[in-house]
Coordinates of C-alpha atoms in Angstrom, one line a residue:
Chain V
X1 CA 1.3 -29.8 -22.1
X2 CA 1.5 -32.3 -19.4
X3 CA 4.7 -31.0 -18.1
X4 CA 3.6 -27.4 -18.0
X5 CA 0.6 -28.3 -16.1
X6 CA 2.7 -30.3 -13.4
X7 CA 5.0 -27.3 -13.4
X8 CA 2.5 -24.8 -12.7
X9 CA 0.6 -26.8 -10.3
X10 CA 3.9 -27.0 -8.2
X11 CA 4.9 -23.4 -8.6
X12 CA 1.8 -21.5 -7.6
X13 CA 1.8 -22.7 -3.9
X14 CA 5.4 -21.7 -3.8
X15 CA 4.5 -18.0 -4.6
X16 CA 1.6 -18.3 -2.4
X17 CA 3.7 -19.2 0.7
X18 CA 6.5 -16.7 -0.3
X19 CA 3.9 -13.9 -0.6
X20 CA 2.2 -14.6 2.8
X21 CA 5.7 -15.0 4.6
X22 CA 6.9 -11.6 3.2
X23 CA 3.5 -10.2 4.6
X24 CA 3.8 -11.9 7.8
X25 CA 7.4 -10.2 8.1
X26 CA 5.7 -7.0 7.5
X27 CA 3.4 -7.6 10.5
X28 CA 6.0 -8.7 12.8
X29 CA 9.1 -6.7 12.1
X30 CA 7.6 -3.5 13.2
X31 CA 6.8 -5.0 16.4
X32 CA 10.4 -6.5 16.8
X33 CA 11.7 -2.8 16.3
X34 CA 9.8 -1.7 19.2
X35 CA 10.7 -4.5 21.4
X36 CA 14.5 -4.1 20.4
X37 CA 14.2 -0.4 21.1
X38 CA 13.1 -1.0 24.7
X39 CA 16.5 -2.7 25.3
X40 CA 18.8 -0.4 23.3
X41 CA 20.7 2.2 25.3
X42 CA 19.9 5.7 25.2
X43 CA 23.4 6.6 24.8
X44 CA 23.5 4.8 21.3
X45 CA 20.4 6.5 20.4
X46 CA 21.8 10.1 21.5
X47 CA 25.0 9.2 19.4
X48 CA 22.9 9.7 16.4
X49 CA 22.5 6.0 15.7
X50 CA 18.8 4.7 14.9
X51 CA 16.8 1.8 15.9
X52 CA 17.2 -1.6 14.4
X53 CA 15.9 -5.2 14.8
X54 CA 18.5 -6.3 17.2
X55 CA 19.1 -4.1 20.3
X56 CA 22.4 -2.3 20.3
X57 CA 24.4 -2.0 23.6
X58 CA 21.7 -4.1 25.3
X59 CA 20.4 -2.9 28.6
X60 CA 17.5 -3.2 30.7
X61 CA 17.8 0.2 32.0
X62 CA 14.5 1.5 30.7
X63 CA 12.7 -1.3 32.1
X64 CA 14.4 -0.7 35.8
X65 CA 13.1 2.8 35.3
X66 CA 9.7 1.9 34.4
X67 CA 9.5 -0.5 37.4
X68 CA 11.0 1.6 39.8
X69 CA 8.3 4.2 39.6
X70 CA 5.5 1.6 38.6
X71 CA 2.9 3.1 40.7
X72 CA 1.3 4.8 37.8
X73 CA 1.1 1.8 35.5
X74 CA -0.3 -0.3 38.3
X75 CA -3.0 2.2 39.0
X76 CA -3.7 2.4 35.3
X77 CA -3.7 -1.4 35.1
X78 CA -6.3 -1.5 37.9
X79 CA -8.5 1.1 36.4
X80 CA -8.1 -0.8 33.0
X81 CA -8.9 -4.3 34.3
X82 CA -11.8 -3.2 36.5
X83 CA -13.6 -0.9 34.0
X84 CA -13.0 -3.6 31.2
X85 CA -14.4 -6.6 33.0
X86 CA -17.1 -4.9 34.9
X87 CA -18.2 -2.9 31.8
X88 CA -18.2 -6.4 29.9
X89 CA -20.2 -8.3 32.4
X90 CA -22.7 -5.7 32.5
X91 CA -23.2 -4.9 28.9
X92 CA -23.4 -8.9 28.1
X93 CA -26.4 -9.0 30.6
X94 CA -28.3 -6.1 29.6
X95 CA -27.9 -6.5 25.7
X96 CA -28.6 -10.5 26.3
X97 CA -31.6 -9.9 28.0
X98 CA -33.0 -7.4 25.7
X99 CA -31.9 -9.4 22.7
X100 CA -33.6 -12.6 23.9
X101 CA -37.0 -10.5 24.4
X102 CA -36.5 -9.2 20.7
X103 CA -35.8 -12.6 19.4
X104 CA -39.4 -13.7 20.6
X105 CA -42.1 -13.6 17.8
X106 CA -44.7 -13.4 20.6
X107 CA -43.3 -10.1 22.2
X108 CA -45.8 -7.4 21.1
X109 CA -43.3 -4.4 21.4
X110 CA -40.7 -6.2 19.3
X111 CA -40.9 -4.1 16.2
X112 CA -41.0 -0.9 18.1
X113 CA -38.1 -1.7 20.5
X114 CA -35.7 -3.1 17.8
X115 CA -36.4 0.2 15.9
X116 CA -35.4 2.2 19.0
X117 CA -32.3 0.2 19.5
X118 CA -31.4 -0.1 15.7
X119 CA -31.7 3.8 15.3
X120 CA -28.6 4.3 17.7
X121 CA -26.6 2.7 14.9
X122 CA -27.9 5.0 12.3
X123 CA -27.7 8.2 14.2
X124 CA -25.3 9.4 16.9
X125 CA -25.4 12.4 19.1
X126 CA -21.9 13.3 18.5
X127 CA -18.9 13.8 20.6
X128 CA -19.8 17.4 21.7
X129 CA -23.7 17.2 22.7
X130 CA -22.8 13.8 24.7
X131 CA -20.0 15.4 26.5
X132 CA -22.3 18.3 27.5
X133 CA -25.1 15.9 28.6
X134 CA -22.8 13.4 30.6
X135 CA -20.5 16.3 32.2
X136 CA -22.8 19.2 32.8
X137 CA -26.3 17.4 33.4
X138 CA -25.3 13.9 34.5
X139 CA -21.9 15.0 36.3
X140 CA -20.3 11.6 35.5
X141 CA -17.5 13.1 33.7
X142 CA -14.1 12.6 35.9
X143 CA -15.7 9.6 37.8
X144 CA -15.2 6.0 37.2
X145 CA -18.8 5.7 36.2
X146 CA -18.2 7.3 32.9
X147 CA -16.5 3.9 31.8
X148 CA -19.4 1.7 32.9
X149 CA -22.7 3.4 32.5
X150 CA -22.8 5.0 28.8
X151 CA -22.1 1.6 27.2
X152 CA -24.0 -0.6 29.7
X153 CA -26.7 -1.4 27.1
X154 CA -23.9 -3.2 24.8
X155 CA -24.8 -1.2 21.6
X156 CA -27.2 -2.0 18.8
X157 CA -24.6 -4.3 16.8
X158 CA -24.0 -6.9 19.7
X159 CA -27.5 -6.9 20.5
X160 CA -28.5 -7.8 16.9
X161 CA -25.7 -10.6 17.1
X162 CA -27.4 -11.9 20.2
X163 CA -30.8 -11.9 18.7
X164 CA -29.8 -13.7 15.6
X165 CA -28.2 -16.3 17.6
X166 CA -31.2 -16.6 20.0
X167 CA -33.4 -16.9 17.0
X168 CA -31.7 -20.1 16.1
X169 CA -32.8 -21.8 19.3
X170 CA -35.8 -24.0 19.0
X171 CA -39.1 -22.4 19.8
X172 CA -40.4 -25.7 21.5
X173 CA -37.8 -25.3 24.3
X174 CA -39.5 -22.0 25.4
X175 CA -43.0 -23.3 25.1
X176 CA -42.5 -26.4 27.0
X177 CA -40.7 -24.4 29.8
X178 CA -43.8 -22.2 29.9
X179 CA -46.1 -25.0 30.4
X180 CA -44.0 -25.9 33.4
X181 CA -45.0 -22.4 34.8
X182 CA -41.3 -20.7 34.2
X183 CA -41.2 -17.3 34.0
X184 CA -39.3 -15.4 31.1
X185 CA -36.8 -14.3 33.3
X186 CA -36.3 -18.1 34.5
X187 CA -36.3 -19.0 31.0
X188 CA -33.5 -16.7 30.1
X189 CA -31.1 -17.2 32.8
X190 CA -31.6 -21.1 33.4
X191 CA -32.1 -22.3 29.6
X192 CA -31.2 -19.6 27.1
X193 CA -27.9 -18.4 28.8
X194 CA -26.6 -22.0 29.3
X195 CA -27.4 -23.1 25.6
X196 CA -25.7 -19.7 24.3
X197 CA -22.1 -19.8 25.9
X198 CA -20.7 -19.5 22.4
X199 CA -22.4 -16.1 21.6
X200 CA -21.6 -14.9 25.1
X201 CA -18.0 -15.6 25.0
X202 CA -17.8 -14.2 21.4
X203 CA -19.6 -10.9 22.1
X204 CA -18.1 -10.7 25.7
X205 CA -14.6 -11.1 24.2
X206 CA -15.1 -8.3 21.5
X207 CA -16.3 -5.9 24.0
X208 CA -13.6 -6.7 26.2
X209 CA -11.1 -5.8 23.6
X210 CA -12.6 -2.6 22.7
X211 CA -13.0 -1.7 26.4
X212 CA -9.4 -2.6 27.0
X213 CA -8.0 -0.6 24.1
X214 CA -10.1 2.6 25.0
X215 CA -8.4 5.9 25.4
X216 CA -10.7 8.5 24.3
X217 CA -13.1 8.1 27.3
X218 CA -10.1 9.1 29.5
X219 CA -9.0 11.6 26.9
X220 CA -12.4 13.4 26.6
X221 CA -13.9 12.9 30.3
X222 CA -11.2 12.4 32.8
X223 CA -8.8 15.1 34.4
X224 CA -7.8 13.1 37.3
X225 CA -4.6 11.2 36.5
X226 CA -5.3 8.3 38.9
X227 CA -8.4 7.4 36.8
X228 CA -6.5 7.2 33.3
X229 CA -6.8 3.8 31.6
X230 CA -3.5 2.2 30.3
X231 CA -3.8 3.3 26.8
X232 CA -4.5 6.9 27.6
X233 CA -1.5 6.9 30.0
X234 CA 0.7 5.7 27.1
X235 CA -1.0 8.2 24.8
X236 CA 0.0 11.1 27.1
X237 CA 3.5 9.7 27.3
X238 CA 3.9 9.9 23.6
X239 CA 2.2 13.5 23.6
X240 CA 4.1 15.2 26.1
X241 CA 7.8 15.6 26.5
X242 CA 7.0 17.3 29.8
X243 CA 5.0 14.5 31.1
X244 CA 7.9 12.0 30.3
X245 CA 10.3 14.4 31.9
X246 CA 8.6 14.3 35.3
X247 CA 8.1 10.7 35.1
X248 CA 11.8 10.3 34.6
X249 CA 12.9 12.7 37.2
X250 CA 11.1 11.1 39.9
X251 CA 12.6 7.7 38.7
X252 CA 16.0 9.0 39.1
X253 CA 15.0 10.5 42.5
X254 CA 18.2 11.7 44.5
X255 CA 20.9 10.3 42.1
X256 CA 22.0 13.2 40.3
X257 CA 22.1 12.8 36.5
X258 CA 21.7 15.1 33.6
X259 CA 18.7 15.1 31.5
X260 CA 20.7 13.6 28.6
X261 CA 21.2 10.3 30.6
X262 CA 17.6 9.6 31.6
X263 CA 16.4 7.1 29.1
X264 CA 13.4 8.9 27.8
X265 CA 13.4 7.7 24.3
X266 CA 13.8 4.1 25.1
X267 CA 11.6 4.6 28.4
X268 CA 8.8 5.1 26.0
X269 CA 9.1 1.9 24.1
X270 CA 9.8 0.0 27.4
X271 CA 6.6 1.6 28.8
X272 CA 4.8 0.6 25.6
X273 CA 5.9 -3.1 25.9
X274 CA 4.9 -3.3 29.5
X275 CA 1.6 -1.7 29.0
X276 CA 0.7 -3.8 25.8
X277 CA 2.6 -7.0 26.1
X278 CA 0.5 -9.0 28.5
X279 CA -2.6 -8.7 26.7
X280 CA -1.1 -8.9 23.3
X281 CA 0.2 -12.4 24.5
X282 CA -3.4 -13.5 25.6
X283 CA -5.7 -12.1 23.1
X284 CA -4.5 -14.2 19.8
X285 CA -5.5 -17.3 21.7
X286 CA -9.0 -16.0 22.0
X287 CA -9.0 -15.1 18.3
X288 CA -11.5 -18.0 17.3
X289 CA -14.3 -16.4 19.6
X290 CA -13.7 -13.1 17.7
X291 CA -14.2 -14.8 14.3
X292 CA -17.2 -16.7 15.6
X293 CA -19.0 -13.4 16.7
X294 CA -18.2 -11.8 13.3
X295 CA -19.7 -14.6 11.5
X296 CA -22.9 -14.7 13.5
X297 CA -23.3 -11.1 13.3
X298 CA -23.0 -10.9 9.6
X299 CA -26.1 -13.1 9.0
X300 CA -28.8 -10.7 8.1
X301 CA -30.9 -9.6 10.9
Chain P
X1 CA -52.2 -41.3 18.9
X2 CA -51.6 -38.4 16.9
X3 CA -55.0 -38.1 15.6
X4 CA -56.5 -38.7 19.1
X5 CA -54.4 -35.6 20.3
X6 CA -55.5 -33.3 17.7
X7 CA -59.1 -34.3 18.2
X8 CA -58.9 -33.5 21.7
X9 CA -57.2 -30.0 20.8
X10 CA -60.4 -29.1 18.5
X11 CA -62.7 -30.3 21.2
X12 CA -62.1 -27.2 23.3
X13 CA -60.8 -24.6 21.2
X14 CA -62.1 -21.5 23.2
X15 CA -60.7 -22.6 26.6
X16 CA -57.1 -23.1 24.9
X17 CA -57.3 -19.7 23.2
X18 CA -58.2 -18.0 26.6
X19 CA -55.5 -19.7 28.5
X20 CA -53.1 -19.1 25.6
X21 CA -54.0 -15.2 25.6
X22 CA -53.4 -14.8 29.1
X23 CA -50.0 -16.7 29.0
X24 CA -49.2 -14.4 26.1
X25 CA -50.0 -11.3 28.1
X26 CA -48.2 -12.1 31.1
X27 CA -45.1 -13.2 29.0
X28 CA -45.2 -10.2 27.0
X29 CA -44.9 -8.0 30.3
X30 CA -42.1 -10.2 31.5
X31 CA -40.3 -9.7 28.2
X32 CA -40.8 -6.0 28.5
X33 CA -38.9 -6.3 31.7
X34 CA -36.1 -7.8 30.4
X35 CA -35.8 -5.1 27.9
X36 CA -36.1 -2.5 30.3
X37 CA -32.5 -2.0 31.3
X38 CA -31.5 -1.7 27.8
X39 CA -34.3 0.9 27.2
X40 CA -33.3 3.0 29.9
X41 CA -29.8 2.7 29.0
X42 CA -30.4 3.9 25.3
X43 CA -32.8 6.7 26.5
X44 CA -30.7 8.1 29.1
X45 CA -27.2 7.7 27.4
X46 CA -28.2 8.0 23.5
X47 CA -31.3 9.8 22.9
X48 CA -31.2 12.5 25.6
X49 CA -27.9 13.6 23.9
X50 CA -29.3 13.2 20.5
X51 CA -32.1 15.8 21.6
X52 CA -29.1 18.0 22.8
X53 CA -27.5 17.5 19.4
X54 CA -30.8 18.6 17.5
X55 CA -30.9 21.9 19.7
X56 CA -27.2 22.8 20.3
X57 CA -26.4 23.8 16.8
X58 CA -29.1 26.6 16.8
X59 CA -27.7 28.2 20.0
X60 CA -24.9 30.4 21.1
X61 CA -24.0 27.7 23.5
X62 CA -22.3 28.8 26.7
X63 CA -21.1 26.1 28.8
X64 CA -21.8 28.0 32.0
X65 CA -25.4 28.6 30.9
X66 CA -26.2 25.2 29.8
X67 CA -28.5 24.2 26.9
X68 CA -31.8 26.0 28.2
X69 CA -29.9 29.1 29.5
X70 CA -28.0 29.7 26.3
X71 CA -29.5 32.1 23.6
X72 CA -30.9 30.9 20.2
X73 CA -28.9 32.1 17.3
X74 CA -30.7 30.8 14.2
X75 CA -28.5 29.6 11.6
X76 CA -25.4 31.6 12.7
X77 CA -23.2 28.5 13.3
X78 CA -24.1 27.0 10.1
X79 CA -23.1 30.3 8.4
X80 CA -20.0 30.4 10.3
X81 CA -19.0 26.7 9.1
X82 CA -19.7 27.6 5.5
X83 CA -17.3 30.7 5.5
X84 CA -14.6 28.7 7.7
X85 CA -11.3 28.5 5.6
X86 CA -10.4 25.3 6.8
X87 CA -13.8 23.8 6.3
X88 CA -13.2 22.9 2.5
X89 CA -9.9 21.2 3.5
X90 CA -11.2 19.2 6.1
X91 CA -14.4 18.2 4.2
X92 CA -12.1 17.4 1.0
X93 CA -9.8 15.0 3.5
X94 CA -12.8 13.3 5.1
X95 CA -14.7 12.4 1.9
X96 CA -11.7 11.4 -0.2
X97 CA -10.2 9.3 2.6
X98 CA -13.6 7.7 3.0
X99 CA -14.3 7.1 -0.4
X100 CA -10.7 5.6 -1.0
X101 CA -10.8 3.4 2.2
X102 CA -14.4 2.0 1.0
X103 CA -12.8 0.9 -2.2
X104 CA -9.2 -0.3 -1.2
X105 CA -10.4 -1.9 2.2
X106 CA -12.8 -4.5 0.8
X107 CA -10.7 -5.2 -2.5
X108 CA -7.6 -6.1 -0.4
X109 CA -9.5 -7.9 2.4
X110 CA -11.2 -9.9 -0.2
X111 CA -7.9 -10.6 -2.2
X112 CA -6.1 -11.8 1.1
X113 CA -9.1 -14.0 1.9
X114 CA -9.1 -15.5 -1.7
X115 CA -5.4 -16.3 -1.4
X116 CA -5.7 -17.8 2.2
X117 CA -8.3 -20.0 0.9
X118 CA -5.9 -21.3 -1.8
X119 CA -3.4 -22.5 1.0
X120 CA -3.9 -26.3 1.5
X121 CA -1.4 -26.5 4.5
X122 CA -3.4 -26.0 7.8
X123 CA -0.7 -25.2 10.0
X124 CA 0.9 -22.6 7.6
X125 CA -2.7 -21.1 7.2
X126 CA -3.4 -20.8 10.8
X127 CA 0.0 -19.2 11.4
X128 CA -0.3 -16.6 8.7
X129 CA -4.0 -15.7 10.0
X130 CA -2.8 -15.2 13.3
X131 CA 0.2 -13.1 12.4
X132 CA -1.9 -10.8 10.3
X133 CA -4.9 -10.6 12.9
X134 CA -2.3 -9.5 15.7
X135 CA -2.7 -5.7 15.1
X136 CA -6.2 -5.9 15.4
X137 CA -6.0 -6.6 19.0
X138 CA -3.7 -3.5 19.6
X139 CA -5.1 -0.2 20.3
X140 CA -4.4 2.6 17.9
X141 CA -2.2 4.2 20.6
X142 CA 0.3 1.1 20.4
X143 CA 0.2 1.3 16.5
X144 CA 1.1 4.9 16.9
X145 CA 4.1 3.8 18.8
X146 CA 5.0 1.2 16.2
X147 CA 4.6 3.9 13.6
X148 CA 6.8 6.0 15.4
X149 CA 9.4 3.7 15.6
X150 CA 9.5 3.4 11.8
X151 CA 9.0 7.0 10.8
X152 CA 10.8 8.8 13.7
X153 CA 13.3 11.3 12.1
X154 CA 16.4 10.6 14.3
X155 CA 15.9 7.1 15.1
X156 CA 13.3 5.5 12.9
X157 CA 14.0 2.5 10.9
X158 CA 12.7 4.1 7.7
X159 CA 15.2 6.6 7.6
X160 CA 18.2 4.0 8.0
X161 CA 16.9 2.1 5.0
X162 CA 16.8 5.3 3.1
X163 CA 20.5 6.1 4.2
X164 CA 21.6 2.7 3.4
X165 CA 20.5 3.3 -0.3
X166 CA 22.3 6.6 -0.4
X167 CA 19.0 8.6 -0.1
X168 CA 18.9 11.7 2.2
X169 CA 16.8 11.2 5.3
X170 CA 13.5 12.6 5.6
X171 CA 11.2 13.6 8.6
X172 CA 7.8 12.2 7.5
X173 CA 6.1 14.3 10.3
X174 CA 7.1 17.3 8.2
X175 CA 5.8 16.3 5.0
X176 CA 2.0 16.2 4.4
X177 CA 2.2 14.6 1.0
X178 CA 3.4 11.3 2.1
X179 CA 0.6 10.8 4.6
X180 CA -2.1 9.5 2.3
X181 CA 0.1 6.6 1.8
X182 CA 1.1 6.1 5.3
X183 CA -2.4 6.4 6.6
X184 CA -3.5 3.9 3.9
X185 CA -1.1 1.3 4.7
X186 CA -1.5 1.8 8.6
X187 CA -5.2 1.3 8.1
X188 CA -4.7 -1.8 6.0
X189 CA -2.1 -3.2 8.5
X190 CA -4.3 -2.8 11.4
X191 CA -7.5 -3.9 9.5
X192 CA -6.6 -6.6 7.0
X193 CA -6.6 -9.5 9.5
X194 CA -10.1 -9.3 10.8
X195 CA -11.4 -7.8 7.4
X196 CA -10.1 -10.7 5.6
X197 CA -11.2 -13.2 8.3
X198 CA -14.9 -12.4 7.5
X199 CA -14.6 -13.1 4.0
X200 CA -12.5 -16.2 4.8
X201 CA -15.2 -17.7 6.9
X202 CA -17.8 -17.1 4.3
X203 CA -15.7 -18.9 1.9
X204 CA -15.3 -21.9 4.2
X205 CA -18.9 -22.3 4.1
X206 CA -19.1 -23.1 0.4
X207 CA -20.1 -26.6 -0.5
X208 CA -16.7 -28.1 -1.6
X209 CA -18.6 -30.3 -4.0
X210 CA -19.0 -27.1 -6.2
X211 CA -15.4 -27.0 -6.7
X212 CA -14.9 -30.6 -7.5
X213 CA -17.4 -30.3 -9.9
X214 CA -15.7 -27.2 -11.5
X215 CA -12.3 -29.3 -11.4
X216 CA -14.1 -32.3 -13.5
X217 CA -15.4 -29.8 -15.9
X218 CA -11.7 -28.5 -16.5
X219 CA -11.7 -25.3 -14.7
X220 CA -8.3 -24.2 -13.1
X221 CA -7.9 -22.6 -9.9
X222 CA -8.5 -19.1 -11.3
X223 CA -11.8 -19.8 -12.9
X224 CA -13.1 -21.6 -10.0
X225 CA -12.2 -18.5 -7.8
X226 CA -13.9 -16.2 -10.3
X227 CA -17.0 -18.0 -10.8
X228 CA -17.5 -19.7 -7.5
X229 CA -15.7 -18.1 -4.6
X230 CA -16.1 -14.4 -5.8
X231 CA -20.0 -14.4 -6.3
X232 CA -20.5 -16.1 -3.0
X233 CA -18.9 -13.1 -1.1
X234 CA -21.2 -10.6 -3.1
X235 CA -23.6 -10.6 -0.2
X236 CA -21.1 -9.7 2.5
X237 CA -19.5 -7.0 0.4
X238 CA -23.1 -5.6 0.1
X239 CA -23.7 -5.5 4.0
X240 CA -20.3 -3.9 4.6
X241 CA -20.8 -1.2 2.1
X242 CA -24.2 -0.4 3.6
X243 CA -22.9 -0.2 7.1
X244 CA -19.6 1.5 6.0
X245 CA -21.6 4.0 3.9
X246 CA -21.7 6.5 6.6
X247 CA -17.8 6.4 6.8
X248 CA -17.9 8.8 3.8
X249 CA -18.5 11.6 6.1
X250 CA -17.4 9.8 9.4
X251 CA -13.6 9.1 9.5
X252 CA -11.9 6.9 11.8
X253 CA -10.9 9.4 14.6
X254 CA -8.3 7.2 16.1
X255 CA -6.5 6.7 12.9
X256 CA -6.3 10.3 12.0
X257 CA -5.7 11.6 15.3
X258 CA -3.2 9.2 17.0
X259 CA -1.0 8.3 13.9
X260 CA -0.1 11.8 12.5
X261 CA 0.3 12.6 16.2
X262 CA -2.0 15.8 15.9
X263 CA 0.8 17.6 14.2
X264 CA -0.4 20.8 12.7
X265 CA 1.9 20.7 9.8
X266 CA 0.2 17.6 8.5
X267 CA -3.4 18.9 8.7
X268 CA -3.5 19.5 4.9
X269 CA -3.6 15.9 4.5
X270 CA -4.5 14.3 7.9
X271 CA -7.4 16.7 9.4
X272 CA -10.8 15.3 8.9
X273 CA -14.1 16.4 10.4
X274 CA -13.9 13.9 13.5
X275 CA -10.4 15.4 14.6
X276 CA -11.8 18.8 13.8
X277 CA -14.8 18.3 16.2
X278 CA -12.5 17.2 18.8
X279 CA -10.3 20.2 18.6
X280 CA -13.6 22.3 18.8
X281 CA -14.4 20.4 21.8
X282 CA -10.9 21.1 23.4
X283 CA -11.0 24.9 22.5
X284 CA -14.5 25.1 24.2
X285 CA -16.2 26.0 20.8
X286 CA -19.0 23.8 21.5
X287 CA -21.7 25.2 19.2
X288 CA -19.5 24.9 16.2
X289 CA -18.3 21.3 17.1
X290 CA -21.9 20.4 17.7
X291 CA -23.0 21.9 14.4
X292 CA -20.5 20.1 12.5
X293 CA -21.4 16.7 14.3
X294 CA -24.9 17.3 13.6
X295 CA -24.2 17.7 9.9
X296 CA -22.0 14.6 10.0
X297 CA -24.9 12.3 11.8
X298 CA -27.6 13.6 9.5
X299 CA -25.5 13.1 6.1
X300 CA -24.0 9.7 7.6
X301 CA -27.7 8.4 8.3
X302 CA -28.9 9.5 4.8
X303 CA -25.8 7.9 3.3
X304 CA -26.7 4.4 5.0
X305 CA -30.4 4.5 4.2
X306 CA -29.6 5.6 0.5
X307 CA -27.0 2.9 0.2
X308 CA -29.5 0.4 1.6
X309 CA -32.2 1.4 -1.0
X310 CA -29.9 1.2 -3.8
X311 CA -29.0 -2.4 -2.8
X312 CA -32.6 -3.4 -2.1
X313 CA -33.3 -1.9 -5.8
X314 CA -30.9 -4.1 -7.4
X315 CA -30.8 -7.4 -5.1
X316 CA -33.3 -7.3 -2.5
X317 CA -31.8 -10.2 -0.8
X318 CA -28.6 -8.6 0.0
X319 CA -30.0 -5.4 1.6
X320 CA -29.8 -4.8 5.3
X321 CA -33.0 -3.6 6.3

């Protein structure tokens, strides 16, 4: 009996770790294949061989192709960075201000406005009416504003996350500031914001990731290639052989090569690594903000 | 000291109340001002389109004529949808995937969270969590590339494994039958990190003395999990189920559009209402798409409210609103 108990105690963690190591492999190996693909030579693939975990006939030709015609990518990076950071900052300020007002029990319109905001979570206009209103009546399709304006209020969910956090701040803080003659605006920016940096970091990071990864806005509203986000540029490359070909032809320029020699398949993967790599290396470090925000939000509002 | 203060407060109640009401009023307007940008945002960018969403399905919408210029056409659009041949297929896919994901997602996420909770080695725990959360930060487009690297008929890793075991290679992008499995795996792969983290965070909040007491009473790990950990997660499951109830009719567009690469041969098992609406938009059949969208939104709202109502009946403290 005694022996069995000891045995079981020591075996369970081993299986547990074995399970998670195998699971981790399922998450890491596919990414290794993509990276390895970007370093594999196109000839190897054209000869009918497949991808593997280690690049065959190691070459950086695909990366040279990407960087020799990097204008498109740099522009897409520019659009993505600008819209992501500008949009996130605006959303945080606007949603934060509204959430602060909604968190105050002495605010008379609290119930009505909470309802107005919360309802957008329950019912959405849908893709097509939204498209018609934005592009036909507001004329913001195919402009940079489409990335910034529609999402400026931050969304109901994040407003609720902010509100839940602000409610946990002591009421006496606001009262004493009032007695000192501070306006609500001053209280929000001078007292509430400095005390709420964790929730601003969490929500800000979550919005930033969503905006960084956005491709549907470009797909639906943008026709001008210069205004594509990075993710949509990638999506186009996956979609269209033609698009890819035009890219690799301008890459080769005056060197005459037949199309078989242009690294089209490996170029795709190299492009994917260049587009996704930097942020994927940075994001995991901010993971804790993500989980923090999620746990704040999961408290019943 | 304290008594003196309250006595002074009672001495001049009317003056204080007056002062307080003016203060309250001023602060009321200031708070409204703080809400104003958000309010304008929601009205201009959400409610106006919602209004359009209620009107367009009843019109023979022509883009050039706009919402006001297009003719009313009664229930023509709704009738057209009922008779559309692909509708039953799309509806079936949407609902079946929605229901399936609603069951399999929480079950897998909870299981992983419970298993992670059993790991005592902090460093190993952090490593596993970081690795499985990684895909959460990737856009679906990049996940699409990863899946393509695995499944591509010519170069994909999967076919090489098949050939290695002496099986004939298959082109997954030609076989609709395989896609329910592929899409389920991709969905879990992308979502399990964050999904399990929510449950895990909740587990971390459990008072450890509960487990110590259980151990003293002779409960083993599994029993402690069954009687302490799982009941603790029920409120979270309820909230996710209420919020996700709408997904029964509103699928994940990114997953179903990007991962099968919009391949028409695969529509049999990959086409859902959301991808259908997007195709309507790119074809220019606005009214049809808007009609489907309206039905989706209305049913989705009913589902969320209904789920909340049911949860409120059974355990009021777990309901959302």
